[in-house]
Short mmCIF file of C-alpha atoms and ligand atoms in Angstrom, two decimals:
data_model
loop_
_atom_site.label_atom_id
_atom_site.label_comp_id
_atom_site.label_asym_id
_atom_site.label_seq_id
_atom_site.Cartn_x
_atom_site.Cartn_y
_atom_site.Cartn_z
CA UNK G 297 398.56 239.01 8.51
CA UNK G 298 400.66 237.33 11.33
CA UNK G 299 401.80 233.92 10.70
CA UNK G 300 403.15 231.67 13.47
CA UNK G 301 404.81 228.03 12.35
CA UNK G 302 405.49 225.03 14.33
CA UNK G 303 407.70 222.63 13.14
CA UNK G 304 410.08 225.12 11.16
CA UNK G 305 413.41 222.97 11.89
CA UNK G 306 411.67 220.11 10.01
CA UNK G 307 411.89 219.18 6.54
CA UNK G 308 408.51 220.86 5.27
CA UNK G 309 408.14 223.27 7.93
CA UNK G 310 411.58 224.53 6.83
CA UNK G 311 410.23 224.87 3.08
CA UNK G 312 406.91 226.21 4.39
CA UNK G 313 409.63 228.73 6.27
CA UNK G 314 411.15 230.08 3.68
CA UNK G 315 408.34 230.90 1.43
CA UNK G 316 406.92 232.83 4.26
CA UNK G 317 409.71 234.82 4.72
CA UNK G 318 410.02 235.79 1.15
CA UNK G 319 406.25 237.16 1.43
CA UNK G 320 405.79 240.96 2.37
CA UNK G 321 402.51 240.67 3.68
CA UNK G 322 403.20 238.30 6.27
CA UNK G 323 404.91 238.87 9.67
CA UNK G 324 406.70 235.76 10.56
CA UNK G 325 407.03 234.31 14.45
CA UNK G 326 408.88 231.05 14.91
CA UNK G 327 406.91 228.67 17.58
CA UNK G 328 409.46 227.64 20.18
CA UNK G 329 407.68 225.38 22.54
CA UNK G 330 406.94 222.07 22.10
CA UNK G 331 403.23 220.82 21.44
CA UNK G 332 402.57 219.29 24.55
CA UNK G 333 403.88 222.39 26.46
CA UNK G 334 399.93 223.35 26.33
CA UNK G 335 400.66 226.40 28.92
CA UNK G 336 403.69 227.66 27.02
CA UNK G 337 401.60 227.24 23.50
CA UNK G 338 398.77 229.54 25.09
CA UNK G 339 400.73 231.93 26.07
CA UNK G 340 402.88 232.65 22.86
CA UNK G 341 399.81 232.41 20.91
CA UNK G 342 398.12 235.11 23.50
CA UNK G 343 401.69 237.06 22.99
CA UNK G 344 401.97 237.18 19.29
CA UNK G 345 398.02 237.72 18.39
CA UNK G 346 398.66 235.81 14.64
CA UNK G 347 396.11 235.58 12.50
CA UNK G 348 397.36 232.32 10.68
CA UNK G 349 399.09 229.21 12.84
CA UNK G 350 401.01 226.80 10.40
CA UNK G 351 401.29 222.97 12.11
CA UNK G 352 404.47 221.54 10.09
CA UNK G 353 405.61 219.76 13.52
CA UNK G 354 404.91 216.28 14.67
CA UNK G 355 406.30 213.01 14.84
CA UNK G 356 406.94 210.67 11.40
CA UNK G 357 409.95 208.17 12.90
CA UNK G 358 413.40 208.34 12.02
CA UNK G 359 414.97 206.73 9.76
CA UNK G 360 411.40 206.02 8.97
CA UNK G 361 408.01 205.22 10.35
CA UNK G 362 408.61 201.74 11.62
CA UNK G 363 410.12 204.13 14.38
CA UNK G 364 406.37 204.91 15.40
CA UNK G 365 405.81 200.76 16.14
CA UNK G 366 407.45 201.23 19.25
CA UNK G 367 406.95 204.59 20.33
CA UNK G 368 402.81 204.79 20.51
CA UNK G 369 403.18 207.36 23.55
CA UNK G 370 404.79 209.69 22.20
CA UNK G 371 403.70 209.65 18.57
CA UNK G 372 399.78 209.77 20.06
CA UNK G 373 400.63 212.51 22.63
CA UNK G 374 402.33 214.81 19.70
CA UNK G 375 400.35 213.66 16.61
CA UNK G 376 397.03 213.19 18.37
CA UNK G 377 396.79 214.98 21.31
CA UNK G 378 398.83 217.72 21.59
CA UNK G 379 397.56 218.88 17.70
CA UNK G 380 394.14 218.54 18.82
CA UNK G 381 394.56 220.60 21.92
CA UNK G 382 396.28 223.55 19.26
CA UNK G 383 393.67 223.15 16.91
CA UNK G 384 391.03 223.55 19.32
CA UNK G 385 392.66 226.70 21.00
CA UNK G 386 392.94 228.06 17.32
CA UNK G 387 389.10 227.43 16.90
CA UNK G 388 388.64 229.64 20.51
CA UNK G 389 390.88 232.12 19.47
CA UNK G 390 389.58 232.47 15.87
CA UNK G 391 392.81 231.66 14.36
CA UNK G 392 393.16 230.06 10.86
CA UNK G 393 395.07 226.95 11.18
CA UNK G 394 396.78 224.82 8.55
CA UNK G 395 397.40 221.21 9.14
CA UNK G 396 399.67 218.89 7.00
CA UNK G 397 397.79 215.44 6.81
CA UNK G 398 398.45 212.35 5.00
CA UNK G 399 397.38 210.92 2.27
CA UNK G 400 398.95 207.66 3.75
CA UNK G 401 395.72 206.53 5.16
CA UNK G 402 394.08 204.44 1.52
CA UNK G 403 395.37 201.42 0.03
CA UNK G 404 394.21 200.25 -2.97
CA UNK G 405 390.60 198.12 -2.98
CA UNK G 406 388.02 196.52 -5.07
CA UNK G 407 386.61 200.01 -5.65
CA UNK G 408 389.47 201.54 -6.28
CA UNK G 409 391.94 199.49 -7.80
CA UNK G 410 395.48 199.23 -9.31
CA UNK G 411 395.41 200.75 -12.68
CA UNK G 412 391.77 201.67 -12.97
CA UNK G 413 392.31 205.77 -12.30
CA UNK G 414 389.51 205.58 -9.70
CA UNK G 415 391.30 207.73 -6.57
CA UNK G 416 390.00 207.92 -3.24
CA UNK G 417 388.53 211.64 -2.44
CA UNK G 418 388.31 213.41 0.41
CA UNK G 419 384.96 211.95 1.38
CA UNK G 420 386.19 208.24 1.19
CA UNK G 421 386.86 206.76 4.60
CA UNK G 422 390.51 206.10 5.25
CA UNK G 423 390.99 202.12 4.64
CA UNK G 424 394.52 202.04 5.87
CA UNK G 425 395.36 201.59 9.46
CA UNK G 426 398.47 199.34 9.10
CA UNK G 427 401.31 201.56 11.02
CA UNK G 428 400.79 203.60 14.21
CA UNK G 429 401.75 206.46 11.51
CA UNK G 430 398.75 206.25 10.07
CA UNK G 431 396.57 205.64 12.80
CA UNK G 432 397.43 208.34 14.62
CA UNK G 433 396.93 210.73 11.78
CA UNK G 434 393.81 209.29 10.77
CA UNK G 435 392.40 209.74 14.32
CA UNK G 436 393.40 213.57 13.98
CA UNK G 437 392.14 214.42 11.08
CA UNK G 438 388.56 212.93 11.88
CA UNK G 439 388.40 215.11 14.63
CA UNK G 440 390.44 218.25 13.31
CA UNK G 441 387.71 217.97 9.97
CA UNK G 442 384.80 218.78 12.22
CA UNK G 443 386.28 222.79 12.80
CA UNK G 444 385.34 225.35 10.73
CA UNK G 445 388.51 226.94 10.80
CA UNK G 446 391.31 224.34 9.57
CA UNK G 447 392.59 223.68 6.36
CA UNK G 448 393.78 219.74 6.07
CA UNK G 449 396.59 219.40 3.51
CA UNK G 450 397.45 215.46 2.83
CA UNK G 451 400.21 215.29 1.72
CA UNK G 452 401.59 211.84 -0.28
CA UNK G 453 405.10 210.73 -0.89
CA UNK G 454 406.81 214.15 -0.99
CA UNK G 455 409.67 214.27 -3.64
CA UNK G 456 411.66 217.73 -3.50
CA UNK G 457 414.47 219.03 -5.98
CA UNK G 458 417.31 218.21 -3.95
CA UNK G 459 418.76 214.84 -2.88
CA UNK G 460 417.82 215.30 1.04
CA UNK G 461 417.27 212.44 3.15
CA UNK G 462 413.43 212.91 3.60
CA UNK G 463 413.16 212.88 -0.71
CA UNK G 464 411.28 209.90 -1.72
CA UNK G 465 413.72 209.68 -4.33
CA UNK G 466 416.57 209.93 -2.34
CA UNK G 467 415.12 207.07 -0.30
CA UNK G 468 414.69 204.23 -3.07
CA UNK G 469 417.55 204.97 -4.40
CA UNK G 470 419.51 203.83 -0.99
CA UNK G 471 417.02 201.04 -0.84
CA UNK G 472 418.67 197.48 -2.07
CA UNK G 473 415.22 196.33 -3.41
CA UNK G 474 412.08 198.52 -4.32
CA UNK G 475 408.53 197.15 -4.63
CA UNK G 476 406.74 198.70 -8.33
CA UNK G 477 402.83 199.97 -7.20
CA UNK G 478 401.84 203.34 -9.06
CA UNK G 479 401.23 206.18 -6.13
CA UNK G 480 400.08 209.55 -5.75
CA UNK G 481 402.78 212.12 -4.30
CA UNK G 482 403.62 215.50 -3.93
CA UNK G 483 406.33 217.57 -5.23
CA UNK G 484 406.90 220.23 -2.94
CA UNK G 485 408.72 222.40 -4.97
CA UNK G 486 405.12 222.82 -6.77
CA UNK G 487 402.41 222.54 -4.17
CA UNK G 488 404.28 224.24 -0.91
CA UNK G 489 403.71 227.16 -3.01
CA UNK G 490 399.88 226.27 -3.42
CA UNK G 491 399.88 225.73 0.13
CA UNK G 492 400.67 228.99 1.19
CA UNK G 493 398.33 230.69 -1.22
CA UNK G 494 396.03 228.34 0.36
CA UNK G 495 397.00 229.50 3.71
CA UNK G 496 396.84 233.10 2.49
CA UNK G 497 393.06 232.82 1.27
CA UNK G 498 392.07 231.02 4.53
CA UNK G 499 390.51 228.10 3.01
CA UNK G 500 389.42 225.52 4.93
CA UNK G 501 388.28 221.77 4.69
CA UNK G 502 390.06 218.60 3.72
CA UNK G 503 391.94 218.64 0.69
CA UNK G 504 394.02 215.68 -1.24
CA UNK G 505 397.35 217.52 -1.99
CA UNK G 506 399.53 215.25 -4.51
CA UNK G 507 400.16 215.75 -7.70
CA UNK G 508 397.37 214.60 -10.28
CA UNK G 509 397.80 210.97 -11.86
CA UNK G 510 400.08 208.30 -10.49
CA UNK G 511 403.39 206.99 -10.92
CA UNK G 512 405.38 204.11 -10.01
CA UNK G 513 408.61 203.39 -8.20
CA UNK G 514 410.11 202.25 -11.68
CA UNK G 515 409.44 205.67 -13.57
CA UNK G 516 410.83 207.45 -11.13
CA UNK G 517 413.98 205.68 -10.47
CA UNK G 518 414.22 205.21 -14.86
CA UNK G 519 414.29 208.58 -14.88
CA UNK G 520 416.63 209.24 -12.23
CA UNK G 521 418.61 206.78 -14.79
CA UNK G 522 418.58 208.71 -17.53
CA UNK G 523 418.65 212.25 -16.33
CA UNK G 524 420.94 212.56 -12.86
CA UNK G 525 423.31 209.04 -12.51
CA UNK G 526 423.38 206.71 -15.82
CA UNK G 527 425.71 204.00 -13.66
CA UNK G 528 422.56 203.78 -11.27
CA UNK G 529 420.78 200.34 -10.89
CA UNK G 530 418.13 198.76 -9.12
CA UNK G 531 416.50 195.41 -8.36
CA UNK G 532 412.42 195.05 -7.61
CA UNK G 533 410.99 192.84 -5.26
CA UNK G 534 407.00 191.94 -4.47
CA UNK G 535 405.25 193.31 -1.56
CA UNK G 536 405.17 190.02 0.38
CA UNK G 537 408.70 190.37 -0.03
CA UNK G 538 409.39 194.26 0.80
CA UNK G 539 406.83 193.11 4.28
CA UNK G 540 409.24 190.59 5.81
CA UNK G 541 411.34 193.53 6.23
CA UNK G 542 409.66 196.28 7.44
CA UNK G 543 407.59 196.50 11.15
CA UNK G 544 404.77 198.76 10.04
CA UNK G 545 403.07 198.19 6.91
CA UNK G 546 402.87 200.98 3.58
CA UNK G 547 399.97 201.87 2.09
CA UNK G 548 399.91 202.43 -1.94
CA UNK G 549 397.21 204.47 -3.57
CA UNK G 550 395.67 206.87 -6.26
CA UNK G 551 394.14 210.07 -4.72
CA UNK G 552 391.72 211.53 -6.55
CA UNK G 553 392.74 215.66 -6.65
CA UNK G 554 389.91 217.18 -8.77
CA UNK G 555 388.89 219.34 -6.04
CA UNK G 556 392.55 220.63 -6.03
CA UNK G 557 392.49 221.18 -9.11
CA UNK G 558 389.12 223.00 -9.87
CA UNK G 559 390.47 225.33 -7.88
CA UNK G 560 394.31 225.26 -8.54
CA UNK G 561 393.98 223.84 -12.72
CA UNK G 562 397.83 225.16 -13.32
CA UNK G 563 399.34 222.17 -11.43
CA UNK G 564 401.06 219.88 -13.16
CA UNK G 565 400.20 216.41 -13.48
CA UNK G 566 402.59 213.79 -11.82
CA UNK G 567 404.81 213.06 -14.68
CA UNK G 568 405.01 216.35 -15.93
CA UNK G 569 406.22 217.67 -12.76
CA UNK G 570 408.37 214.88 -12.17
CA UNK G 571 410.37 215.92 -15.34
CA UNK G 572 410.67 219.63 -14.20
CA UNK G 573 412.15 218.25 -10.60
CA UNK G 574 415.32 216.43 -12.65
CA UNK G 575 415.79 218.97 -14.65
CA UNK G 576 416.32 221.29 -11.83
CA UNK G 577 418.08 218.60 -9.89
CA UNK G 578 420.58 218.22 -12.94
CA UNK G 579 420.60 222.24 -12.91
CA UNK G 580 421.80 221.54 -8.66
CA UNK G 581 424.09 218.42 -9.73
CA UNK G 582 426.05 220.47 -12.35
CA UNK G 583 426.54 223.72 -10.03
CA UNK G 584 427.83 221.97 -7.14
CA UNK G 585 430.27 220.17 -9.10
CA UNK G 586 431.30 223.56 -11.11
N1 LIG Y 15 407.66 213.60 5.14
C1 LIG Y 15 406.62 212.89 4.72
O1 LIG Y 15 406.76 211.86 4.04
C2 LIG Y 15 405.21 213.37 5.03
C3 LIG Y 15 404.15 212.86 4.26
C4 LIG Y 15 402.87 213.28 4.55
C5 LIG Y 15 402.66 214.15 5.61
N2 LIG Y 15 403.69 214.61 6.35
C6 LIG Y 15 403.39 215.47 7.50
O2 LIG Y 15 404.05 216.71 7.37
C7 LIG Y 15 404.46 217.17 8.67
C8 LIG Y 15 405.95 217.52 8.62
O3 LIG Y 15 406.68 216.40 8.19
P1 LIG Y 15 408.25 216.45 7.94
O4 LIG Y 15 408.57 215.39 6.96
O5 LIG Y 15 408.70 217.85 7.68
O6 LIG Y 15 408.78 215.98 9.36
P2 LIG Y 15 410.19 216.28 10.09
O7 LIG Y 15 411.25 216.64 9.11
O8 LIG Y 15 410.40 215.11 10.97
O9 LIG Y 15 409.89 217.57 10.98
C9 LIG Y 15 409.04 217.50 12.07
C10 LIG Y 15 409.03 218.82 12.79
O10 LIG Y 15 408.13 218.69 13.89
C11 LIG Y 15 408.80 219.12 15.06
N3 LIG Y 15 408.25 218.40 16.21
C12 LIG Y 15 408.18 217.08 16.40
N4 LIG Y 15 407.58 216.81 17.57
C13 LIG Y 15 407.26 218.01 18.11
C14 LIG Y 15 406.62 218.40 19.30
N5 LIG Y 15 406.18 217.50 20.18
N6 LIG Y 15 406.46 219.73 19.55
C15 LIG Y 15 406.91 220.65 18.67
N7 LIG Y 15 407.53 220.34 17.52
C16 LIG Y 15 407.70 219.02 17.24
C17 LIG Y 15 410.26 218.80 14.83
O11 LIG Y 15 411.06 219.56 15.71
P3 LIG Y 15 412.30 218.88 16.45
O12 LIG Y 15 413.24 218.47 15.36
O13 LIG Y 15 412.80 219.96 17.33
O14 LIG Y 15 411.75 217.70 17.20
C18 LIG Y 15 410.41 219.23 13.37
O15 LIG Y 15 410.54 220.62 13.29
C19 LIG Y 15 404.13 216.04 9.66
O16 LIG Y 15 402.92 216.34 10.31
C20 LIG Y 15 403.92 214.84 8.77
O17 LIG Y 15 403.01 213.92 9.33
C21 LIG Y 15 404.98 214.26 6.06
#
């Protein structure tokens, strides 16, 4: 098995990286051209023959995704285009190709609302179009679902163990004001690893890949509280409120992850993992300041 990654300098490509490398039965290759270098693409696919492409690269706005509000061009060339043209050269080639997605494409509606533990699956259609984001990756997917050989992993909220930048806890902690909705997400630390088995076994189709169960911007940041900084506080404030402020809008939503978990029952659900991830952050706190 021959692996090649895009998007390896990135925050989950760099994860996704790592585990690879730790894996015996997988020869590594590092993609070094950019997407919409389509020649360059072709040829060090034709070069290094894998049998596996991982797509961790594309664009998601820095500091955040208002970023994509005024940079449509190049978010639609990269996160539209350019993925499309891979995944179709994949499909030629008979390569297996796995695709991070988002799960940021739902809000919550009358059919699935706040609090009622009705999740959108993978058949709903996507009811959140509110930021060029999310758009653009709903526009892939429905086009990148159609292949037979592409796994679709969408991803929600992604919390790691660490206090990096990209952490969704890192990030409402810095915020002055946080809005309080329940929300599917992912901690990497436990589904990367399901991702690559994933990967390894070839599967294909769309998958919802969060954690099971919700949980809301307060839990998390009580937590935080209680387990990594007691002196921490924070202030809430509505969603008309948190939309003044920000150019794109954010969806909130429940996914619905039972066909995940038919086929991967060990995972955790949201608060149970969520307790595991500050207990190894603590472990991370208290070495670096040993
Ligand atoms: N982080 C999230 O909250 C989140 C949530 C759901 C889904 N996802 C999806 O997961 C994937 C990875 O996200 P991330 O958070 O790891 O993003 P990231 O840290 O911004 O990393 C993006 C990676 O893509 C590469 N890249 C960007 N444009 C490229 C291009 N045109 N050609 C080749 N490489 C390009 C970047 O390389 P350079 O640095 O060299 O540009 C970098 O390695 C994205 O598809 C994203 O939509 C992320």
């Amino acid at each position: 098995m021959k692996v090649l990654i895009y998007g390896s300098t990135g925050w989950i490509g760099g994860k996704m990286l790592k585990l690879l490398s730790d894996l015996s039965e997988a020869e590594v290759i590092v993609g070094k051209h950019r997407l919409e270098d389509y020649s360059g693409v072709e040829k060090e696919i034709e070069e290094a023959q894998p049998t596996h492409v991982l797509l961790a690269a594309g664009l998601t706005g820095r500091p955040n995704v208002d970023w994509c509000e005024s940079h449509w061009d190049e978010v639609l060339r990269t996160n539209v285009i350019a993925t499309s043209v891979l995944a179709d050269y994949c499909y030629q080639q008979k390569i297996h190709l796995t695709y991070f997605g988002t799960g940021c494409i739902y809000e919550y509606d009358p059919k699935h609302l706040m609090g009622s533990g009705i999740g959108f699956t993978e058949e709903d259609e996507p009811n959140f179009d509110k930021s060029f984001y999310s758009k653009s990756k709903i526009i892939t997917e429905k086009i990148l679902k159609n292949y037979s050989n592409i796994l679709i992993l969408r991803i929600r909220m992604p919390l790691s163990d660490d206090l990096h930048p990209r952490n969704f806890i890192t990030k409402i902690t810095k915020y002055e004001k946080v809005v309080n909705i329940p929300n599917s997400m992912t901690i990497l630390s436990e589904l990367l690893p399901v991702a690559l088995d994933m990967l390894l076994k070839s599967k294909t189709g769309i998958y919802n890949f969060t954690n099971p169960g919700v949980i809301s911007h307060n839990e998390i940041l009580d937590l935080y509280t209680s387990l990594i900084d007691p002196s921490f506080r924070y202030q809430n404030f509505s969603l008309e409120e948190q939309s003044k402020i920000l150019k794109a809008g954010r969806s909130n939503n429940h996914l619905d992850v039972s066909k995940l978990c038919r086929e991967y029952p060990e995972i955790d659900t949201i608060h149970t993992a969520i307790v595991k991830l500050f207990e190894r952050m603590q472990k991370i706190e208290r070495a670096s300041t040993e």
